[in-house]
PDB file of C-alpha atoms and ligand atoms in Angstrom:
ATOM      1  CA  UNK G   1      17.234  -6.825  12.602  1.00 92.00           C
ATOM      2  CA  UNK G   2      18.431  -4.248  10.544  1.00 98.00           C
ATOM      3  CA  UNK G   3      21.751  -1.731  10.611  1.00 98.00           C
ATOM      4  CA  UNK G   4      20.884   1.377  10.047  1.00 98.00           C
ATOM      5  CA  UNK G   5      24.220   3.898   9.374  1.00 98.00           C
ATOM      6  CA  UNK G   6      23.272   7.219  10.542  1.00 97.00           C
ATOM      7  CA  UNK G   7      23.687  10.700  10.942  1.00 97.00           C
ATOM      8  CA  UNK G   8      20.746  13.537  11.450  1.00 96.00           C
ATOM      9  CA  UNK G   9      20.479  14.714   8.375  1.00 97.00           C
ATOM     10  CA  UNK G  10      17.952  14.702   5.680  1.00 97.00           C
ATOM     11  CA  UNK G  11      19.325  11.997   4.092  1.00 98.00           C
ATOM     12  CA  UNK G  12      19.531   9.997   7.004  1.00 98.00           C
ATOM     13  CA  UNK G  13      16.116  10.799   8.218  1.00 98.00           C
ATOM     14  CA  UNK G  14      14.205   9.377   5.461  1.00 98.00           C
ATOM     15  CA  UNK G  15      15.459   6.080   6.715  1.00 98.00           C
ATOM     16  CA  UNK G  16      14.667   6.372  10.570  1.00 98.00           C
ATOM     17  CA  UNK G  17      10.840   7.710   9.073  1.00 98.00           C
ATOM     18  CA  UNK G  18      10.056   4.740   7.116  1.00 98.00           C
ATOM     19  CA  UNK G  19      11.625   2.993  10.133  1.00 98.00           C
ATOM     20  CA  UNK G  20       9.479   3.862  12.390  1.00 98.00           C
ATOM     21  CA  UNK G  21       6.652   4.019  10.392  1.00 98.00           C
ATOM     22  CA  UNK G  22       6.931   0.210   9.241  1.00 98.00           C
ATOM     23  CA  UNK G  23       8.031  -0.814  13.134  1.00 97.00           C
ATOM     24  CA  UNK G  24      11.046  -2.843  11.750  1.00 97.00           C
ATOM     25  CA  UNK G  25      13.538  -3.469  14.623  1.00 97.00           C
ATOM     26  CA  UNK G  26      16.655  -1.986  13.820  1.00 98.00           C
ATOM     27  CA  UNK G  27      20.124  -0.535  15.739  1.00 97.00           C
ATOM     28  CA  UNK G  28      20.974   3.274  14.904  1.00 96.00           C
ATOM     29  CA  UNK G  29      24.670   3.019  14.347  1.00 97.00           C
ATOM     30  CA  UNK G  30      25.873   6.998  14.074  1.00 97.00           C
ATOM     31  CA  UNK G  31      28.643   7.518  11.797  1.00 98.00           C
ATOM     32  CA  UNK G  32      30.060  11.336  12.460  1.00 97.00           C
ATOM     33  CA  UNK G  33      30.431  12.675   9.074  1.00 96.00           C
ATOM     34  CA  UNK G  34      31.782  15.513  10.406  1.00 94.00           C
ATOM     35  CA  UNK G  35      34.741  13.940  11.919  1.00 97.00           C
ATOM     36  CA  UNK G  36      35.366  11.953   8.487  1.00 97.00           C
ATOM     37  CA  UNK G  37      33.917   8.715   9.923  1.00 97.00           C
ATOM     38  CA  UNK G  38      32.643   7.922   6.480  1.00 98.00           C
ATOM     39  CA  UNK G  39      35.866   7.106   5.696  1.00 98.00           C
ATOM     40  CA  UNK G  40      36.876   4.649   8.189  1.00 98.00           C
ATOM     41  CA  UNK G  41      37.650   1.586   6.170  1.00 97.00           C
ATOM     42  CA  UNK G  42      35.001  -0.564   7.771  1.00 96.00           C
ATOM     43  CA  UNK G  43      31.686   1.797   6.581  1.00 97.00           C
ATOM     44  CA  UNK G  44      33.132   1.796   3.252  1.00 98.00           C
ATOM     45  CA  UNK G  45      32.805  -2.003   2.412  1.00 97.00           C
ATOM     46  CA  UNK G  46      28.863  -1.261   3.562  1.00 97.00           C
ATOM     47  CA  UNK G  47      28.366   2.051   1.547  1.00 98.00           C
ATOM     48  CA  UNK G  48      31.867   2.591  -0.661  1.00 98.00           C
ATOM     49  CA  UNK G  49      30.376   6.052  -2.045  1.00 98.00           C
ATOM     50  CA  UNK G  50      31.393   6.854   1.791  1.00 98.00           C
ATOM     51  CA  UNK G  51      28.181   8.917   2.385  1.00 98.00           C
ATOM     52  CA  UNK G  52      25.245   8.051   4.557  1.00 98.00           C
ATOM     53  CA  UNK G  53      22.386   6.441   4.770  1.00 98.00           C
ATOM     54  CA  UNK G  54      23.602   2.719   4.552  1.00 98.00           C
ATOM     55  CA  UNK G  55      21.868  -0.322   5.800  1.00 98.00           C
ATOM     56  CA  UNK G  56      23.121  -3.960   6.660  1.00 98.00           C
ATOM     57  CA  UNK G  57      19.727  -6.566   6.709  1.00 98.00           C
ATOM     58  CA  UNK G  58      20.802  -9.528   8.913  1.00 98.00           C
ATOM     59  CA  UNK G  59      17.420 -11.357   7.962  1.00 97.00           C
ATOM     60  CA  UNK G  60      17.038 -10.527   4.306  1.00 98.00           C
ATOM     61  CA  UNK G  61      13.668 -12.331   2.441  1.00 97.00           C
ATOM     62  CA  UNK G  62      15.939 -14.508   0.247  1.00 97.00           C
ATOM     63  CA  UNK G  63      17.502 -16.441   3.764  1.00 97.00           C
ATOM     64  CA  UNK G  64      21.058 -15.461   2.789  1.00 98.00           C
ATOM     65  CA  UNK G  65      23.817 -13.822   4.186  1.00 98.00           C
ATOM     66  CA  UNK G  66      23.455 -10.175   5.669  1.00 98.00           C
ATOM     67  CA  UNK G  67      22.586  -7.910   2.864  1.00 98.00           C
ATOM     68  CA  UNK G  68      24.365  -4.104   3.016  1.00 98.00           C
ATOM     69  CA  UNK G  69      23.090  -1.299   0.299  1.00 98.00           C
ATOM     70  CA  UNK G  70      23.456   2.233   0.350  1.00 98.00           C
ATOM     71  CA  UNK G  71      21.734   5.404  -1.417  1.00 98.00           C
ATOM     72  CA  UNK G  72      18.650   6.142   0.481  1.00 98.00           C
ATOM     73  CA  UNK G  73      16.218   6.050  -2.862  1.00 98.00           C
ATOM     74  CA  UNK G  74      17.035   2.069  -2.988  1.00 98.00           C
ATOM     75  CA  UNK G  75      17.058   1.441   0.294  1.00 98.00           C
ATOM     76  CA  UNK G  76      13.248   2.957   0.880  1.00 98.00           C
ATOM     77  CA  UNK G  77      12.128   0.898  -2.195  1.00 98.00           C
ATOM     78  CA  UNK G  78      14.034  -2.286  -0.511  1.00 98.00           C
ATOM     79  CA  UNK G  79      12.357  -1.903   3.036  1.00 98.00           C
ATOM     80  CA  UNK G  80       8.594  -1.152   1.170  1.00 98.00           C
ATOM     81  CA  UNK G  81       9.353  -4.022  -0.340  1.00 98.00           C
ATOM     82  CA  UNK G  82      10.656  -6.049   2.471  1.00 98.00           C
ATOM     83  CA  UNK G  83       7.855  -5.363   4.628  1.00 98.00           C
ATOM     84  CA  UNK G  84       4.782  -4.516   2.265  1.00 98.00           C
ATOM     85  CA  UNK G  85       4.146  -0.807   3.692  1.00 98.00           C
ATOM     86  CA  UNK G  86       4.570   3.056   2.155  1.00 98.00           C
ATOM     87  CA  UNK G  87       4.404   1.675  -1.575  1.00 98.00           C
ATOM     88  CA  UNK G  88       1.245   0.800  -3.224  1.00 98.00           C
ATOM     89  CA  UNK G  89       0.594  -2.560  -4.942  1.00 98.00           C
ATOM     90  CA  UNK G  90      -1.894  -1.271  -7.536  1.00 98.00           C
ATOM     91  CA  UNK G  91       0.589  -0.149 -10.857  1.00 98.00           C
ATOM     92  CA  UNK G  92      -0.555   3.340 -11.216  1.00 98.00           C
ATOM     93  CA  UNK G  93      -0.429   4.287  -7.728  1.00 98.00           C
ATOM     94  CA  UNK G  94       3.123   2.129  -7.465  1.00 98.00           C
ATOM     95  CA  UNK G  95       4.418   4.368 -10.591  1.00 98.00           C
ATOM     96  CA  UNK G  96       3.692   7.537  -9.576  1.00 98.00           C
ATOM     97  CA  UNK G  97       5.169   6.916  -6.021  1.00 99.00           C
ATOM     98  CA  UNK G  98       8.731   5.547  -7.772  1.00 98.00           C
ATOM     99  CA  UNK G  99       8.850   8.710 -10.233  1.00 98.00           C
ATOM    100  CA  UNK G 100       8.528  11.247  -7.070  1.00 99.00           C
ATOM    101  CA  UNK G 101      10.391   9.231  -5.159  1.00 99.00           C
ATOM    102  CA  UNK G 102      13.258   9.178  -8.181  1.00 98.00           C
ATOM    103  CA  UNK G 103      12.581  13.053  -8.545  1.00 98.00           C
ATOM    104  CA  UNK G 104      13.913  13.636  -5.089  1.00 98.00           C
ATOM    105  CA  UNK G 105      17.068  11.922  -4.980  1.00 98.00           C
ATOM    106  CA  UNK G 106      17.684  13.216  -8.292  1.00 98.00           C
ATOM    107  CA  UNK G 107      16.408  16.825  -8.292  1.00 98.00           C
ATOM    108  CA  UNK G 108      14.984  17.873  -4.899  1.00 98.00           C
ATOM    109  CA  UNK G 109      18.171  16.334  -2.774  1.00 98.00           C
ATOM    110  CA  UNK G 110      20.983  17.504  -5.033  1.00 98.00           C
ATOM    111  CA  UNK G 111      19.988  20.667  -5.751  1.00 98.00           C
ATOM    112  CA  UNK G 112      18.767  21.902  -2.234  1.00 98.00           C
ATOM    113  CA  UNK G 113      22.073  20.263  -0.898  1.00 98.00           C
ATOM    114  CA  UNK G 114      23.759  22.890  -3.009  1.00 98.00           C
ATOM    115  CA  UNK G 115      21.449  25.644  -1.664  1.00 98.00           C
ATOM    116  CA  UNK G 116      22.608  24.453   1.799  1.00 98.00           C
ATOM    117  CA  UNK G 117      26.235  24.341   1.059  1.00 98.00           C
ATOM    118  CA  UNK G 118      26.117  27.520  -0.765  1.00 98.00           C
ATOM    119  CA  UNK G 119      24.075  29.130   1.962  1.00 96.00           C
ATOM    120  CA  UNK G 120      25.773  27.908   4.655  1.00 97.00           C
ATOM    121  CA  UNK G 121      29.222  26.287   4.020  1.00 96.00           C
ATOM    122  CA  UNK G 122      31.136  27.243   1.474  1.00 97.00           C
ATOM    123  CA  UNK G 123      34.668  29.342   2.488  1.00 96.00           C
ATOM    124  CA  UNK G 124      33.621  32.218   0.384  1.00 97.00           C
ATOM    125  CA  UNK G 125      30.021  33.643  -0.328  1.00 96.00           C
ATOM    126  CA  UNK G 126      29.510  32.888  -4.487  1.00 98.00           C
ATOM    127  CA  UNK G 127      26.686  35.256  -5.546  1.00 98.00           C
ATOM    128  CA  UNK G 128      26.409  33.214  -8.922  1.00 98.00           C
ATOM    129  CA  UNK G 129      25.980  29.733  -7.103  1.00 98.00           C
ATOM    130  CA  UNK G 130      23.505  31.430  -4.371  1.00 98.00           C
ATOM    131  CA  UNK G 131      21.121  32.821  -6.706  1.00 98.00           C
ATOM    132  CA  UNK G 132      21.180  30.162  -8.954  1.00 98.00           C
ATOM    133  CA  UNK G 133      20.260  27.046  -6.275  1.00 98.00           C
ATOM    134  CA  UNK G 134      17.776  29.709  -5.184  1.00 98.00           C
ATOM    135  CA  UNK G 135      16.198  30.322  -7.869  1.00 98.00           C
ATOM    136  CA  UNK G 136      16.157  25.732  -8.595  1.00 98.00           C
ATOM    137  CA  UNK G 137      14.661  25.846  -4.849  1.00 98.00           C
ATOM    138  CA  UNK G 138      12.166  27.697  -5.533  1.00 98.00           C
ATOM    139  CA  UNK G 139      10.877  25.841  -9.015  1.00 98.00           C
ATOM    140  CA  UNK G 140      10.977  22.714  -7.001  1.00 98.00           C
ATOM    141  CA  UNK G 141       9.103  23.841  -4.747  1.00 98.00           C
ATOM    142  CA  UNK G 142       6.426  25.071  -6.982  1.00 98.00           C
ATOM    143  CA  UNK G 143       6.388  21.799  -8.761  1.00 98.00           C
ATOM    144  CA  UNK G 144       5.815  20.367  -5.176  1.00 98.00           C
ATOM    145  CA  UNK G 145       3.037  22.441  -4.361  1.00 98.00           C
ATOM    146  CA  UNK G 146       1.342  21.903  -7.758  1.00 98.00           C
ATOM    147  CA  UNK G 147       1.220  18.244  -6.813  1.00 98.00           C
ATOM    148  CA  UNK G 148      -0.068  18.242  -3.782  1.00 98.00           C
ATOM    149  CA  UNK G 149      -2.830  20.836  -4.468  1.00 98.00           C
ATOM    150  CA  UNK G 150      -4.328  18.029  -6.869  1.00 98.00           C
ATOM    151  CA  UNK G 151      -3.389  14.989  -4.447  1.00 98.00           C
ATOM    152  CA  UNK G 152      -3.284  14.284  -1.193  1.00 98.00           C
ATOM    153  CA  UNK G 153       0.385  12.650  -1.181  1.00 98.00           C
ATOM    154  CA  UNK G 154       3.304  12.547  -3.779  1.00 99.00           C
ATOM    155  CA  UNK G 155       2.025   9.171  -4.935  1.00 98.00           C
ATOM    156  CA  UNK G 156      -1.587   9.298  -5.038  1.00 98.00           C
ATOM    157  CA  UNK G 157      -4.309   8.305  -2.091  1.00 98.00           C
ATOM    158  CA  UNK G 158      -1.417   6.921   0.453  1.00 98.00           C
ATOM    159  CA  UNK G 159       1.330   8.485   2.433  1.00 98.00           C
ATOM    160  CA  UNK G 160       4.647   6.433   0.688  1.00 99.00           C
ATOM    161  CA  UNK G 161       8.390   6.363   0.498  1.00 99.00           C
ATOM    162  CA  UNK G 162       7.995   9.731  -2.271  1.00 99.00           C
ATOM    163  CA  UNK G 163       6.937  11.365   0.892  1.00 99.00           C
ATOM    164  CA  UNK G 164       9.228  10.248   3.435  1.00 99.00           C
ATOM    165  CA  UNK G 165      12.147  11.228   0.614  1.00 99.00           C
ATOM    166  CA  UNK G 166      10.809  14.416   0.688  1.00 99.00           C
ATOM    167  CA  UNK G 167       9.733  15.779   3.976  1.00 98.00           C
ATOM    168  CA  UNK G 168      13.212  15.959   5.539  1.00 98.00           C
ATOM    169  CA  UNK G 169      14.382  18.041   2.792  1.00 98.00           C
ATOM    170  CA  UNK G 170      11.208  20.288   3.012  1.00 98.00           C
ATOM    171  CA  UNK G 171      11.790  20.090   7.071  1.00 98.00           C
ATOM    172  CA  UNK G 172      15.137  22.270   6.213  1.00 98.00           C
ATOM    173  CA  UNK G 173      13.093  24.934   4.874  1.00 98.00           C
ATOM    174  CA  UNK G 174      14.057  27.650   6.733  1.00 98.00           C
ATOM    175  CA  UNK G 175      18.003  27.104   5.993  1.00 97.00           C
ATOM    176  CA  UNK G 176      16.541  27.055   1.994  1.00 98.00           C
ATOM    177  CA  UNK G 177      15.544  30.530   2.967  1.00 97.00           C
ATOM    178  CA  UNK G 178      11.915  29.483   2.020  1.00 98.00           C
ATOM    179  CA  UNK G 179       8.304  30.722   4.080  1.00 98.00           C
ATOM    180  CA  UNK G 180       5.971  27.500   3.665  1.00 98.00           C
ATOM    181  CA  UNK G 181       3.159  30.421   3.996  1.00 98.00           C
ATOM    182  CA  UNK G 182       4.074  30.894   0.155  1.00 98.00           C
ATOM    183  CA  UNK G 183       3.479  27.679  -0.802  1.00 98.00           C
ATOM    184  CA  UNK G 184      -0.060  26.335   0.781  1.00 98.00           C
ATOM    185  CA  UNK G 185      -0.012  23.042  -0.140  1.00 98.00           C
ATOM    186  CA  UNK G 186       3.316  21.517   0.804  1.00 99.00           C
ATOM    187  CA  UNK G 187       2.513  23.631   4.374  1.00 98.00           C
ATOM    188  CA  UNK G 188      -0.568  21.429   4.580  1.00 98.00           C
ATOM    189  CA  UNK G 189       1.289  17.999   3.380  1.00 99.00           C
ATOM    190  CA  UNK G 190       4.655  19.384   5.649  1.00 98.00           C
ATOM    191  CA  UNK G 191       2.032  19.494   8.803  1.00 98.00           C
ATOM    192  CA  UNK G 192       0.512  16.418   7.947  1.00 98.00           C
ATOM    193  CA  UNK G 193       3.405  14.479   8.226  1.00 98.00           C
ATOM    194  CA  UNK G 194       5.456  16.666  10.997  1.00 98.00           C
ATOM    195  CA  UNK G 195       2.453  15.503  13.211  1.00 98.00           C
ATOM    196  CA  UNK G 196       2.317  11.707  12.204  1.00 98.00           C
ATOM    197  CA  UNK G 197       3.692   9.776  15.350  1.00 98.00           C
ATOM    198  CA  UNK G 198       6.213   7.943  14.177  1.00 98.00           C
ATOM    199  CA  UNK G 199       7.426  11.471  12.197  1.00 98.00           C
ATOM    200  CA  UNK G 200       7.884  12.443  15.938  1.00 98.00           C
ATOM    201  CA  UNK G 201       9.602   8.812  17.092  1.00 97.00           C
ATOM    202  CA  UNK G 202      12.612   9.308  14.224  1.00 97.00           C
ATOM    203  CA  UNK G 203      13.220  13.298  14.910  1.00 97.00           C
ATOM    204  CA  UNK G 204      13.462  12.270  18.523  1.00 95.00           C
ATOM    205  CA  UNK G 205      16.394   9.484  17.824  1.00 89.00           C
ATOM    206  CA  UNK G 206      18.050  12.319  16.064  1.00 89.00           C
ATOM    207  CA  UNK G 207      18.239  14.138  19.332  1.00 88.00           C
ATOM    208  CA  UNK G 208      19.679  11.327  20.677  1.00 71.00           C
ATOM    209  CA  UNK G 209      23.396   9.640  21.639  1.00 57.00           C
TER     210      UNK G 209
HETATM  211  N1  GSH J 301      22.500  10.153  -2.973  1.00 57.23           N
HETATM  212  C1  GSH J 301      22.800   9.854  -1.606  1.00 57.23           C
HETATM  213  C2  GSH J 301      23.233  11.116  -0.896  1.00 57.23           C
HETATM  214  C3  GSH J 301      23.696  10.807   0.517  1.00 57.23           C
HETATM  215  C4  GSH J 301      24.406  11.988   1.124  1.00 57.23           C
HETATM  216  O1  GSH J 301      24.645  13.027   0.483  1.00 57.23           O
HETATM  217  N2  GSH J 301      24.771  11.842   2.395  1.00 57.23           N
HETATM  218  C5  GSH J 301      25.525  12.880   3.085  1.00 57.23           C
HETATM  219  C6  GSH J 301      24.790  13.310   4.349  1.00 57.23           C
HETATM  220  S1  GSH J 301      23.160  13.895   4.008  1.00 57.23           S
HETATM  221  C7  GSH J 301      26.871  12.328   3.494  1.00 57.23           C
HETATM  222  O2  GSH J 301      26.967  11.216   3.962  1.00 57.23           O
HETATM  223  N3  GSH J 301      27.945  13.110   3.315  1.00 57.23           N
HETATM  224  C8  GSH J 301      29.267  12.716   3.689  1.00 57.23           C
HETATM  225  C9  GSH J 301      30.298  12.999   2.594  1.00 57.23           C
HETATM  226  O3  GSH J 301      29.906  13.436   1.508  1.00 57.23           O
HETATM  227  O4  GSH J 301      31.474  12.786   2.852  1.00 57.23           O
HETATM  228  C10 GSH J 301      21.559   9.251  -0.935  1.00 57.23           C
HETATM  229  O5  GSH J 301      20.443   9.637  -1.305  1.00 57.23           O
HETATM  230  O6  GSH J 301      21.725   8.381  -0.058  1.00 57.23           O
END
């Protein structure tokens, strides 16, 4: 059984995807961000950067003790790993997944996160930061579409953890201020997935508690 510390965002939707997608049992524990429950003593010893997505594996492959880790990148690879699904076995294919999948949590999440909070959150509109994580939204998204108009997924032949990292970032399109219609190939890949069933399975657990 595995933890799973949650809250409906991006970030924590990559985990319920894979999730779902691998049918590993786990137990949706919400943690209210907005209320400052990432600060509550007790998450911190599972994910002390105080942000979700954070697991805790009660039956981890080496037979010890619970395992917790945090940062969603690592904890995709861990689960493909744990249970053999969404990354590739063959080196090339395995490669190319890990490099997309590092590109997101190091371009694609950061910088759209600052299109959202720029957008959407911060006190004061700052023309400056607006147009510039607007104009990094849209190169990413024109690297995205260049690599999925020569493959069929980030990583090669197989839908993977590259894709999961991506599509709930991609899913927040229209808070990027982005039209999919502009950019043909993620629309196709963005469809693809939205209509996967277990895609369906983790949006609905956001909806609920
Ligand atoms: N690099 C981290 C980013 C996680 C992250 O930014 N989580 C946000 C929600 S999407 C969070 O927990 N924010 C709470 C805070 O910053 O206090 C990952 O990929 O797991």
């Amino acid at each position: 059984m595995i933890d799973l510390y949650y809250a409906p965002t991006p970030n924590g939707h990559k985990i319920t995807l894979f999730l779902e997608e691998a049918q590993l049992a786990y137990r949706q524990i919400r943690v209210d961000i907005s209320k400052g429950d990432q600060f509550r003593p007790e998450f911190l010893t599972v994910s002390p950067n105080n942000k979700i997505p954070a697991i805790v594996d009660h039956v981890p492959a080496d037979g010890g003790a619970p395992f917790s880790l945090f940062e969603s990148g690592e904890i995709l690879l861990y689960l493909a790993e744990k249970s053999g699904k969404l990354l590739s076995g063959e080196l090339r294919e395995r490669h190319v997944t890990l490099q997309w999948l590092f590109w997101q949590v190091g371009g694609l999440g950061p910088m759209l996160g600052q299109n959202h909070h720029f957008n959407h959150f911060a006190p004061q509109p700052v023309p400056y930061a607006i147009e510039r994580y607007q104009v990094e939204t849209l190169r990413l998204y024109n690297v995205l579409n260049k690599r999925l108009s020569t493959s069929p997924w980030l990583g090669g032949e197989h839908y993977s953890i590259a894709d999961i990292a991506c599509w709930p970032w991609v899913n927040a399109h229209l808070r990027q201020r982005i039209d999919l219609q502009n950019f043909p190939a993620v629309n196709n890949w963005f469809e693809r997935i939205r209509l996967r069933p277990a895609t369906a399975r983790a949006m609905q657990k956001a909806q609920a508690n």
